[in-house]
Short mmCIF file of C-alpha atoms and ligand atoms in Angstrom, two decimals:
data_model
loop_
_atom_site.label_atom_id
_atom_site.label_comp_id
_atom_site.label_asym_id
_atom_site.label_seq_id
_atom_site.Cartn_x
_atom_site.Cartn_y
_atom_site.Cartn_z
CA MET T 1497 23.63 -65.88 45.89
CA THR T 1498 20.46 -66.73 44.03
CA VAL T 1499 18.47 -65.09 41.61
CA ASP T 1500 14.57 -65.24 41.06
CA THR T 1501 14.19 -69.20 41.49
CA ASP T 1502 10.76 -69.55 41.17
CA ALA T 1503 9.91 -67.23 38.02
CA PRO T 1504 9.49 -68.32 34.72
CA GLY T 1505 12.92 -68.31 32.56
CA ALA T 1506 14.76 -68.18 36.00
CA ASP T 1507 17.28 -70.70 35.10
CA SER T 1508 18.67 -68.97 31.86
CA ARG T 1509 18.49 -65.54 33.65
CA ASN T 1510 20.53 -66.80 36.42
CA ARG T 1511 23.02 -68.53 34.14
CA PHE T 1512 23.40 -65.18 32.54
CA VAL T 1513 24.05 -63.14 35.37
CA TYR T 1514 26.55 -65.47 36.45
CA VAL T 1515 28.48 -65.85 32.91
CA THR T 1516 28.36 -62.33 32.83
CA ALA T 1517 29.79 -61.61 36.15
CA ALA T 1518 32.58 -64.06 35.96
CA LEU T 1519 33.98 -62.67 32.38
CA ALA T 1520 33.63 -59.19 33.88
CA ALA T 1521 35.68 -60.46 37.25
CA LEU T 1522 38.45 -61.55 34.70
CA ASN T 1523 39.05 -57.63 34.50
CA GLY T 1524 39.57 -58.10 38.23
CA LEU T 1525 41.98 -60.80 37.76
CA LEU T 1526 44.29 -59.13 35.44
CA PHE T 1527 44.54 -56.01 37.98
CA GLY T 1528 45.62 -58.13 40.52
CA PHE T 1529 47.95 -60.48 38.56
CA ASP T 1530 49.41 -57.22 36.86
CA THR T 1531 50.11 -55.52 40.16
CA GLY T 1532 51.28 -58.62 41.93
CA ILE T 1533 53.49 -60.05 39.17
CA ILE T 1534 56.27 -57.50 39.71
CA SER T 1535 57.23 -58.26 43.14
CA GLY T 1536 58.83 -61.76 41.69
CA ALA T 1537 59.85 -60.53 38.17
CA PHE T 1538 61.70 -57.70 39.86
CA LEU T 1539 64.23 -59.76 41.67
CA TYR T 1540 65.40 -61.10 37.94
CA ILE T 1541 64.83 -57.72 36.22
CA ARG T 1542 67.55 -56.37 38.61
CA ASP T 1543 70.13 -58.66 37.32
CA ALA T 1544 69.22 -58.37 33.47
CA PHE T 1545 69.50 -54.80 33.10
CA THR T 1546 72.13 -51.87 34.88
CA MET T 1547 69.51 -49.34 36.60
CA THR T 1548 69.85 -46.39 38.86
CA PRO T 1549 67.68 -46.34 42.13
CA LEU T 1550 65.35 -44.26 40.57
CA VAL T 1551 65.01 -46.25 37.41
CA GLU T 1552 64.37 -49.51 39.74
CA GLY T 1553 61.67 -47.19 41.45
CA ILE T 1554 60.11 -46.49 38.21
CA VAL T 1555 59.96 -50.01 37.18
CA VAL T 1556 58.23 -51.00 40.26
CA SER T 1557 55.89 -48.32 40.72
CA GLY T 1558 55.59 -47.13 37.28
CA ALA T 1559 52.31 -49.40 37.00
CA LEU T 1560 50.64 -47.51 39.98
CA ALA T 1561 51.41 -44.05 37.94
CA GLY T 1562 49.75 -45.39 34.93
CA ALA T 1563 47.02 -46.70 36.84
CA ALA T 1564 46.42 -43.32 38.39
CA LEU T 1565 46.30 -41.93 34.76
CA GLY T 1566 44.22 -44.88 33.62
CA ALA T 1567 41.46 -44.09 36.30
CA ALA T 1568 41.28 -40.60 35.52
CA LEU T 1569 40.68 -41.01 31.41
CA GLY T 1570 38.90 -44.48 32.13
CA GLY T 1571 35.91 -42.70 34.04
CA TYR T 1572 35.26 -40.23 30.95
CA LEU T 1573 35.60 -42.89 28.50
CA ALA T 1574 33.22 -45.40 30.56
CA ASP T 1575 30.54 -42.75 30.20
CA ARG T 1576 31.48 -41.68 26.48
CA TRP T 1577 31.96 -45.22 25.06
CA GLY T 1578 30.11 -47.30 27.10
CA ARG T 1579 30.91 -49.77 30.04
CA ARG T 1580 31.45 -52.90 27.69
CA ARG T 1581 33.40 -51.18 25.17
CA LEU T 1582 36.08 -49.75 27.80
CA ILE T 1583 36.41 -53.60 28.95
CA LEU T 1584 37.30 -54.40 25.60
CA VAL T 1585 39.76 -51.44 25.02
CA SER T 1586 41.20 -52.45 28.45
CA ALA T 1587 41.61 -56.24 27.35
CA VAL T 1588 43.72 -54.90 24.35
CA VAL T 1589 45.89 -52.39 26.40
CA PHE T 1590 46.41 -55.18 28.98
CA PHE T 1591 47.66 -57.59 26.03
CA VAL T 1592 49.86 -54.80 24.38
CA GLY T 1593 51.49 -53.84 27.80
CA SER T 1594 52.12 -57.55 28.66
CA LEU T 1595 53.64 -58.12 25.39
CA VAL T 1596 55.78 -54.91 25.36
CA MET T 1597 57.27 -55.91 28.92
CA ALA T 1598 57.56 -59.58 27.77
CA ILE T 1599 60.07 -58.67 24.74
CA ALA T 1600 61.42 -55.23 26.21
CA PRO T 1601 65.26 -55.27 24.95
CA THR T 1602 66.14 -52.20 27.21
CA VAL T 1603 65.20 -50.71 30.25
CA GLU T 1604 63.45 -48.02 28.73
CA VAL T 1605 60.97 -50.27 26.87
CA LEU T 1606 60.32 -52.01 29.81
CA VAL T 1607 59.40 -48.79 31.87
CA VAL T 1608 57.06 -47.80 28.57
CA GLY T 1609 55.37 -51.44 29.08
CA ARG T 1610 54.70 -50.96 32.64
CA LEU T 1611 52.99 -47.71 32.09
CA ILE T 1612 50.83 -49.08 29.49
CA ASP T 1613 49.86 -51.96 31.51
CA GLY T 1614 49.38 -49.57 34.37
CA VAL T 1615 46.70 -48.06 32.22
CA ALA T 1616 45.17 -51.01 31.57
CA ILE T 1617 44.90 -51.65 35.38
CA GLY T 1618 43.44 -48.07 35.81
CA PHE T 1619 40.78 -48.98 33.21
CA ALA T 1620 40.07 -52.53 34.83
CA SER T 1621 39.80 -50.96 38.33
CA ILE T 1622 37.05 -48.67 37.72
CA VAL T 1623 35.06 -50.40 34.73
CA GLY T 1624 34.86 -53.68 36.12
CA PRO T 1625 32.71 -52.46 39.32
CA LEU T 1626 30.95 -50.21 37.22
CA TYR T 1627 29.69 -52.66 34.78
CA LEU T 1628 28.78 -55.02 37.40
CA SER T 1629 26.61 -52.95 39.63
CA GLU T 1630 24.69 -51.76 36.45
CA ILE T 1631 24.06 -55.33 35.50
CA ALA T 1632 23.30 -56.80 38.62
CA PRO T 1633 19.65 -57.14 40.00
CA PRO T 1634 19.55 -54.99 43.42
CA LYS T 1635 19.53 -57.95 46.01
CA ILE T 1636 22.71 -59.38 44.76
CA ARG T 1637 24.62 -56.57 43.80
CA GLY T 1638 26.87 -56.76 46.74
CA SER T 1639 28.10 -60.20 46.01
CA LEU T 1640 28.41 -59.64 42.15
CA VAL T 1641 30.48 -56.58 42.64
CA SER T 1642 32.41 -58.12 45.32
CA LEU T 1643 33.13 -60.59 42.91
CA ASN T 1644 35.55 -58.44 40.83
CA GLN T 1645 37.39 -57.87 44.35
CA LEU T 1646 37.52 -61.73 45.01
CA ALA T 1647 38.95 -61.84 41.17
CA VAL T 1648 41.83 -59.04 42.14
CA THR T 1649 42.77 -61.45 45.12
CA VAL T 1650 42.74 -64.81 42.95
CA GLY T 1651 44.90 -62.28 40.42
CA ILE T 1652 47.36 -61.51 43.05
CA LEU T 1653 47.57 -65.12 44.47
CA SER T 1654 48.27 -66.54 40.81
CA SER T 1655 50.92 -64.05 40.32
CA TYR T 1656 52.53 -65.56 43.37
CA PHE T 1657 52.25 -69.00 41.72
CA VAL T 1658 53.18 -67.82 38.15
CA ASN T 1659 56.55 -66.20 39.77
CA TYR T 1660 57.20 -69.27 41.72
CA ALA T 1661 56.75 -71.52 38.61
CA PHE T 1662 59.02 -69.29 36.62
CA ALA T 1663 61.71 -68.60 39.30
CA ASP T 1664 64.02 -71.36 38.09
CA GLY T 1665 65.98 -69.99 35.65
CA GLY T 1666 64.80 -66.55 36.39
CA GLN T 1667 62.44 -66.42 33.52
CA TRP T 1668 61.10 -63.04 34.20
CA ARG T 1669 59.77 -62.27 30.45
CA TRP T 1670 57.38 -65.30 30.88
CA MET T 1671 56.12 -63.99 34.15
CA LEU T 1672 55.12 -60.55 32.95
CA GLY T 1673 53.88 -62.10 29.64
CA THR T 1674 51.59 -64.73 31.16
CA GLY T 1675 49.08 -61.61 31.58
CA MET T 1676 48.60 -61.74 27.88
CA VAL T 1677 46.32 -65.27 28.33
CA PRO T 1678 43.55 -63.77 30.47
CA ALA T 1679 43.66 -60.70 28.12
CA VAL T 1680 42.86 -62.61 25.51
CA ILE T 1681 40.03 -64.60 27.03
CA LEU T 1682 38.77 -61.41 28.10
CA ALA T 1683 38.57 -59.81 25.06
CA ALA T 1684 36.94 -62.74 23.51
CA GLY T 1685 34.62 -63.28 26.05
CA MET T 1686 33.41 -59.38 26.10
CA VAL T 1687 32.46 -59.29 22.43
CA PHE T 1688 29.52 -61.55 23.14
CA MET T 1689 28.61 -59.41 26.32
CA PRO T 1690 25.72 -56.70 26.24
CA GLU T 1691 26.32 -53.33 27.38
CA SER T 1692 25.02 -52.01 30.60
CA PRO T 1693 21.37 -51.34 30.70
CA ARG T 1694 21.49 -47.86 32.27
CA TRP T 1695 24.34 -46.45 29.91
CA LEU T 1696 21.89 -47.53 27.21
CA VAL T 1697 19.05 -45.74 28.55
CA GLU T 1698 21.26 -42.78 28.87
CA HIS T 1699 22.26 -42.96 25.53
CA ASP T 1700 18.67 -43.06 24.22
CA ARG T 1701 18.72 -46.85 23.23
CA GLU T 1702 15.88 -48.12 25.84
CA SER T 1703 14.74 -51.03 23.42
CA LYS T 1704 18.13 -52.38 23.69
CA ALA T 1705 18.14 -51.85 27.36
CA ARG T 1706 15.08 -53.50 27.63
CA ASP T 1707 16.71 -56.68 26.02
CA VAL T 1708 19.45 -56.67 28.15
CA LEU T 1709 17.26 -56.30 31.09
CA SER T 1710 15.26 -59.32 30.19
CA ARG T 1711 18.05 -61.38 30.21
CA THR T 1712 18.29 -60.96 34.18
CA ARG T 1713 14.64 -59.91 35.08
CA THR T 1714 11.09 -60.57 34.93
CA ASP T 1715 8.56 -58.45 32.70
CA ASP T 1716 7.31 -56.25 35.92
CA GLN T 1717 10.81 -55.83 37.49
CA ILE T 1718 11.91 -54.62 33.92
CA ARG T 1719 8.81 -52.08 33.86
CA ALA T 1720 9.79 -50.90 37.28
CA GLU T 1721 13.56 -50.59 36.71
CA LEU T 1722 13.13 -48.67 33.27
CA ALA T 1723 10.72 -46.16 34.89
CA GLU T 1724 13.30 -45.53 37.92
CA ILE T 1725 16.31 -44.97 35.49
CA ASN T 1726 14.24 -42.62 33.22
CA GLU T 1727 13.30 -40.50 36.35
CA THR T 1728 16.82 -40.14 37.50
CA ILE T 1729 17.77 -39.50 34.03
CA GLU T 1730 15.38 -36.53 33.82
CA ALA T 1731 16.27 -35.10 36.84
CA GLU T 1732 19.53 -34.22 35.86
CA ASP T 1733 21.65 -31.93 33.96
CA GLY T 1734 24.77 -34.05 33.90
CA GLY T 1735 28.40 -33.19 33.49
CA LEU T 1736 31.88 -33.06 35.43
CA LEU T 1737 30.79 -29.86 37.13
CA ASP T 1738 27.74 -31.81 38.94
CA LEU T 1739 30.44 -33.42 41.14
CA LEU T 1740 31.07 -29.89 42.70
CA GLU T 1741 27.38 -29.20 43.31
CA PRO T 1742 26.85 -29.27 47.08
CA TRP T 1743 23.96 -31.97 46.90
CA MET T 1744 27.03 -34.45 45.66
CA ARG T 1745 29.32 -33.81 48.75
CA PRO T 1746 28.31 -36.53 50.90
CA ALA T 1747 28.91 -39.07 47.95
CA LEU T 1748 32.22 -37.28 47.02
CA VAL T 1749 33.40 -37.25 50.93
CA VAL T 1750 32.50 -41.14 51.27
CA GLY T 1751 34.47 -41.74 48.14
CA VAL T 1752 37.34 -39.90 48.29
CA GLY T 1753 37.78 -40.65 51.85
CA LEU T 1754 37.28 -44.67 51.61
CA ALA T 1755 39.94 -44.46 48.71
CA VAL T 1756 42.50 -42.70 50.51
CA LEU T 1757 41.72 -44.82 53.67
CA GLN T 1758 42.04 -47.96 52.17
CA GLN T 1759 45.62 -47.34 51.08
CA VAL T 1760 47.03 -45.41 53.86
CA THR T 1761 45.69 -48.25 56.49
CA GLY T 1762 49.11 -50.18 54.81
CA ILE T 1763 47.51 -53.09 52.72
CA ASN T 1764 50.01 -52.89 49.90
CA THR T 1765 53.03 -52.85 52.18
CA VAL T 1766 51.72 -56.19 53.02
CA ILE T 1767 51.09 -57.10 49.41
CA TYR T 1768 53.99 -55.72 47.95
CA TYR T 1769 56.49 -56.43 50.67
CA ALA T 1770 55.47 -59.28 52.63
CA PRO T 1771 58.61 -61.60 52.18
CA THR T 1772 60.80 -58.63 53.34
CA ILE T 1773 58.65 -58.33 56.24
CA LEU T 1774 58.47 -61.84 57.07
CA GLU T 1775 62.24 -62.27 56.54
CA SER T 1776 62.92 -59.84 59.32
CA THR T 1777 60.89 -61.92 61.74
CA GLY T 1778 63.32 -64.77 61.41
CA PHE T 1779 62.15 -66.78 58.30
CA GLU T 1780 64.31 -68.17 55.57
CA SER T 1781 63.87 -66.84 52.23
CA SER T 1782 62.13 -69.73 50.99
CA ALA T 1783 60.12 -70.14 54.11
CA SER T 1784 58.82 -66.39 53.96
CA ILE T 1785 58.04 -67.03 50.17
CA LEU T 1786 56.04 -69.62 51.24
CA ALA T 1787 54.31 -67.67 54.21
CA THR T 1788 53.50 -65.12 51.43
CA VAL T 1789 51.63 -67.47 49.39
CA GLY T 1790 49.71 -68.39 52.83
CA ILE T 1791 48.86 -64.58 53.09
CA GLY T 1792 47.67 -64.64 49.44
CA VAL T 1793 45.30 -67.56 50.04
CA VAL T 1794 43.86 -65.85 53.31
CA ASN T 1795 43.01 -62.95 51.16
CA VAL T 1796 40.96 -64.99 49.04
CA VAL T 1797 39.39 -67.12 51.68
CA MET T 1798 38.20 -64.15 53.52
CA THR T 1799 37.16 -62.27 50.38
CA VAL T 1800 34.84 -65.14 49.67
CA VAL T 1801 33.34 -64.58 53.23
CA ALA T 1802 32.53 -61.10 52.16
CA VAL T 1803 30.90 -61.95 49.10
CA VAL T 1804 28.68 -64.34 50.81
CA LEU T 1805 28.00 -61.78 53.76
CA ILE T 1806 27.89 -58.57 51.89
CA ASP T 1807 24.36 -58.48 51.06
CA ARG T 1808 22.95 -60.18 53.92
CA ARG T 1809 24.92 -58.24 56.87
CA GLY T 1810 25.47 -55.03 54.73
CA ARG T 1811 28.23 -52.81 53.97
CA ARG T 1812 28.78 -51.06 57.34
CA PRO T 1813 28.84 -54.09 59.36
CA LEU T 1814 31.45 -55.63 57.33
CA LEU T 1815 33.34 -52.40 57.23
CA SER T 1816 33.27 -51.84 61.00
CA VAL T 1817 34.22 -55.20 61.94
CA GLY T 1818 37.26 -55.47 59.29
CA LEU T 1819 38.40 -51.83 60.43
CA VAL T 1820 38.40 -53.00 64.54
CA GLY T 1821 40.32 -56.04 63.40
CA MET T 1822 43.07 -54.22 61.29
CA THR T 1823 43.43 -51.67 63.95
CA LEU T 1824 43.99 -54.33 66.66
CA THR T 1825 46.24 -56.51 64.52
CA LEU T 1826 48.26 -53.75 63.36
CA VAL T 1827 49.02 -52.35 67.32
CA ALA T 1828 49.87 -56.01 67.73
CA LEU T 1829 52.27 -56.16 64.93
CA GLY T 1830 53.87 -52.91 65.61
CA ALA T 1831 54.47 -54.62 69.57
CA ALA T 1832 56.05 -57.72 68.22
CA PHE T 1833 58.57 -55.57 65.94
CA TYR T 1834 58.89 -53.21 69.25
CA LEU T 1835 60.16 -56.11 71.53
CA PRO T 1836 64.18 -56.64 71.21
CA GLY T 1837 64.91 -59.82 69.09
CA PHE T 1838 62.45 -62.04 67.73
CA SER T 1839 62.53 -65.29 69.73
CA GLY T 1840 60.05 -68.04 68.44
CA PHE T 1841 57.02 -66.51 70.17
CA VAL T 1842 57.44 -63.06 68.98
CA GLY T 1843 57.79 -64.27 65.33
CA THR T 1844 54.85 -66.14 65.47
CA VAL T 1845 52.86 -63.23 66.76
CA ALA T 1846 54.26 -61.12 64.17
CA THR T 1847 53.12 -63.69 61.32
CA GLY T 1848 50.02 -64.28 63.03
CA SER T 1849 49.20 -60.53 63.29
CA LEU T 1850 50.14 -60.28 59.70
CA MET T 1851 47.64 -62.93 58.41
CA LEU T 1852 44.89 -61.87 60.53
CA TYR T 1853 45.18 -58.03 59.56
CA VAL T 1854 44.91 -59.38 55.82
CA ALA T 1855 42.18 -61.45 56.62
CA PHE T 1856 40.20 -58.24 58.36
CA PHE T 1857 40.95 -56.21 55.31
CA ALA T 1858 39.71 -58.65 52.66
CA VAL T 1859 36.30 -59.12 54.50
CA GLY T 1860 35.70 -55.31 54.98
CA LEU T 1861 37.79 -52.35 53.35
CA GLY T 1862 38.91 -54.50 50.36
CA PRO T 1863 35.57 -55.21 48.82
CA VAL T 1864 33.45 -52.68 50.40
CA PHE T 1865 35.08 -49.75 49.00
CA TRP T 1866 34.89 -50.96 45.27
CA LEU T 1867 31.26 -51.70 46.27
CA LEU T 1868 30.30 -48.50 47.47
CA ILE T 1869 31.78 -46.35 44.80
CA SER T 1870 30.13 -48.08 42.29
CA GLU T 1871 26.49 -47.63 44.07
CA ILE T 1872 26.70 -44.18 45.46
CA TYR T 1873 27.06 -41.70 42.73
CA PRO T 1874 24.18 -40.40 40.29
CA LEU T 1875 23.95 -42.37 37.01
CA LYS T 1876 24.84 -39.32 34.81
CA VAL T 1877 28.24 -38.91 36.26
CA ARG T 1878 28.92 -42.35 37.73
CA GLY T 1879 32.02 -43.29 35.38
CA THR T 1880 33.38 -39.87 35.76
CA ALA T 1881 32.94 -39.69 39.81
CA MET T 1882 34.41 -43.32 39.85
CA GLY T 1883 37.26 -42.31 37.80
CA VAL T 1884 37.92 -39.27 40.06
CA VAL T 1885 37.77 -41.30 43.27
CA THR T 1886 39.85 -44.00 42.01
CA VAL T 1887 42.67 -41.69 41.20
CA PHE T 1888 42.99 -40.88 44.65
CA ASN T 1889 43.13 -44.51 45.48
CA TRP T 1890 45.96 -45.07 42.99
CA VAL T 1891 48.15 -41.98 43.93
CA ALA T 1892 47.51 -42.89 47.77
CA ASN T 1893 48.69 -46.33 46.89
CA LEU T 1894 51.98 -44.95 44.94
CA ALA T 1895 52.51 -42.56 47.78
CA VAL T 1896 52.25 -45.11 50.56
CA SER T 1897 54.75 -47.78 48.22
CA LEU T 1898 57.19 -45.00 48.25
CA ALA T 1899 57.15 -43.92 51.82
CA PHE T 1900 57.08 -47.26 53.21
CA PRO T 1901 60.88 -47.78 53.21
CA VAL T 1902 61.59 -44.28 53.97
CA MET T 1903 59.33 -44.59 57.24
CA VAL T 1904 60.72 -47.87 58.31
CA ALA T 1905 64.27 -45.82 58.26
CA GLU T 1906 63.07 -43.19 60.21
CA ILE T 1907 60.46 -44.43 62.67
CA THR T 1908 61.14 -48.08 62.55
CA THR T 1909 58.83 -51.11 61.65
CA ALA T 1910 56.96 -50.75 64.78
CA GLY T 1911 56.63 -46.89 64.38
CA THR T 1912 55.08 -47.51 60.80
CA PHE T 1913 52.68 -50.17 61.74
CA TRP T 1914 51.58 -48.15 64.69
CA VAL T 1915 50.80 -45.15 62.31
CA PHE T 1916 48.97 -47.60 60.19
CA ALA T 1917 47.03 -48.69 63.31
CA ALA T 1918 46.04 -45.08 64.12
CA LEU T 1919 44.75 -44.50 60.39
CA SER T 1920 42.53 -47.64 60.80
CA ALA T 1921 41.13 -46.22 63.69
CA VAL T 1922 40.41 -43.05 62.04
CA ALA T 1923 38.99 -44.88 59.32
CA LEU T 1924 36.61 -46.55 61.51
CA ALA T 1925 35.40 -43.26 63.06
CA PHE T 1926 35.01 -41.99 59.35
CA THR T 1927 32.61 -45.05 58.63
CA TYR T 1928 30.70 -44.54 61.88
CA ARG T 1929 29.86 -40.94 60.92
CA PHE T 1930 29.92 -40.86 56.73
CA VAL T 1931 29.32 -44.10 55.37
CA PRO T 1932 25.71 -44.99 54.18
CA GLU T 1933 24.07 -48.54 54.18
CA THR T 1934 23.22 -49.36 50.43
CA LYS T 1935 21.95 -53.09 51.06
CA GLY T 1936 19.05 -54.11 48.89
CA ARG T 1937 18.48 -50.89 47.63
CA SER T 1938 18.21 -50.13 43.77
CA LEU T 1939 20.79 -47.67 42.40
CA GLU T 1940 18.05 -45.18 41.63
CA ALA T 1941 16.60 -45.21 45.13
CA ILE T 1942 20.43 -44.52 46.64
CA GLU T 1943 20.57 -41.39 44.31
CA SER T 1944 17.37 -40.13 45.04
CA ASP T 1945 18.41 -40.46 49.02
CA LEU T 1946 21.70 -38.33 47.85
CA ARG T 1947 19.68 -35.89 46.39
CA GLU T 1948 17.32 -35.34 49.47
CA ASN T 1949 20.44 -35.29 51.78
CA MET T 1950 19.72 -38.35 52.92
CA LEU T 1951 22.73 -40.44 52.14
CA GLY T 1952 24.96 -41.30 54.94
CA GLY T 1953 26.10 -42.97 58.21
CA SER T 1954 24.77 -40.99 61.10
CA PRO T 1955 25.98 -40.08 64.55
CA ASP T 1956 23.50 -41.68 66.15
CA GLY T 1957 25.03 -44.87 64.64
CA SER T 1958 22.03 -45.69 62.33
CA SER T 1959 21.91 -44.98 58.42
CA ALA T 1960 19.81 -43.06 56.27
CA GLY T 1961 20.02 -45.39 53.59
CA THR T 1962 18.55 -48.40 55.04
CA VAL T 1963 14.84 -47.41 55.74
CA SER T 1964 13.30 -49.36 53.14
CA ASP T 1965 13.76 -52.46 51.33
CA ASP T 1966 11.98 -51.14 48.15
CA ASP T 1967 13.05 -53.52 45.67
C1 BGC C 2701 43.11 -52.54 46.48
C2 BGC C 2701 44.55 -52.89 46.32
C3 BGC C 2701 44.90 -54.14 47.17
C4 BGC C 2701 44.01 -55.32 47.05
C5 BGC C 2701 44.51 -56.39 47.74
C6 BGC C 2701 42.10 -54.03 46.67
O1 BGC C 2701 40.71 -53.65 47.07
O2 BGC C 2701 42.43 -51.40 45.95
O3 BGC C 2701 45.47 -51.90 46.20
O4 BGC C 2701 46.12 -54.68 46.58
O5 BGC C 2701 42.93 -54.92 47.16
O6 BGC C 2701 43.69 -57.50 48.05
#
């Protein structure tokens, strides 16, 4: 990704964009780290406290429920307080949550810590993509926002390493407490970062917005962009009720649909249960932990591929290729589990399919969902709308995490993966029919498509959002 390399002052503008993006992406790192760390820590927490199965479930899934709450509040707060301030608040909440978990004297306190941490994860999951999309110049917006997803995957991978590092002696308090470190860096860094220019204009601080834009845009670009922002603000009346207006429906359908489909196609059964799945294919415990690290690495590497391709190829192609791949690998995975006995070959097919499945998720549905929901909502309700959609994502995540063990018991592992395969095929049809192409367009141009009822994928396979390259 490059920004205005030949314009005057381009170097410092580029640097500013990258520094801002890197910092805001720390938010994503915390999201990934704090969701991933429990898989390892839980093995030792189980020995440290006496817990009923229900309490065990709450310790593991409590953060997901907290995240749903955080997303619900976070959208509203991002619109009220501003994006930057909410990132600062989320860093503080991350810190407090990690501290409470690390020193928890009883399991009750631990659960409180998990919930607090979950609220921070919920805040982070919406405000990171939101802030990045509003700071980014349109041509590289896809890559910049996807840095957030890249940070999520790096966070998950680091949590696997931290788990491994503290596994000797079962130091679960250190595992959970490590989350305090990136939280401090994030808070310290954000103090120096600016507010989103779009939020500033909306709150009548246009000269401040001009300042912020001047750090990433040329004078001509600033003039054009401010005019566009002002136009979309004047055209609206704002408020949560806007979400229910008929003209908003296509954006709501895309957001909620992808939010649910991102989860019900099974990604987190792999992220949270990979060692268990791998063990049942005949791996030793230690080998399955190593293979889990392998899955984490594939997730990171393929997200890098998405970051590079997303502004060149567009959102729809990446999503489609990813979903075709996910469908096929899930069918293969189910077949491997269906065959009687795991001989070497079938075990290899299972592990290979699992890795490829994660690769296809990482190149499509993983980053594209978060990117699209930061692009398709009108400015006045962007935070609130992302909050609503993200709540669906966390609730679906929680539901699948709770349902997975039950599904395996009821319809077998093979049956479970085939259900995920069928849902991936549904997601593919959904993408073809409803998902718009937003590549290269300004957020204001996307908004005007929505108002004119031109947002959306189309049955003939073309997409109404792609006609012009108007930036
Ligand atoms: C999803 C998370 C998932 C992660 C895996 C994200 O896009 O929202 O639920 O754990 O990707 O990389």
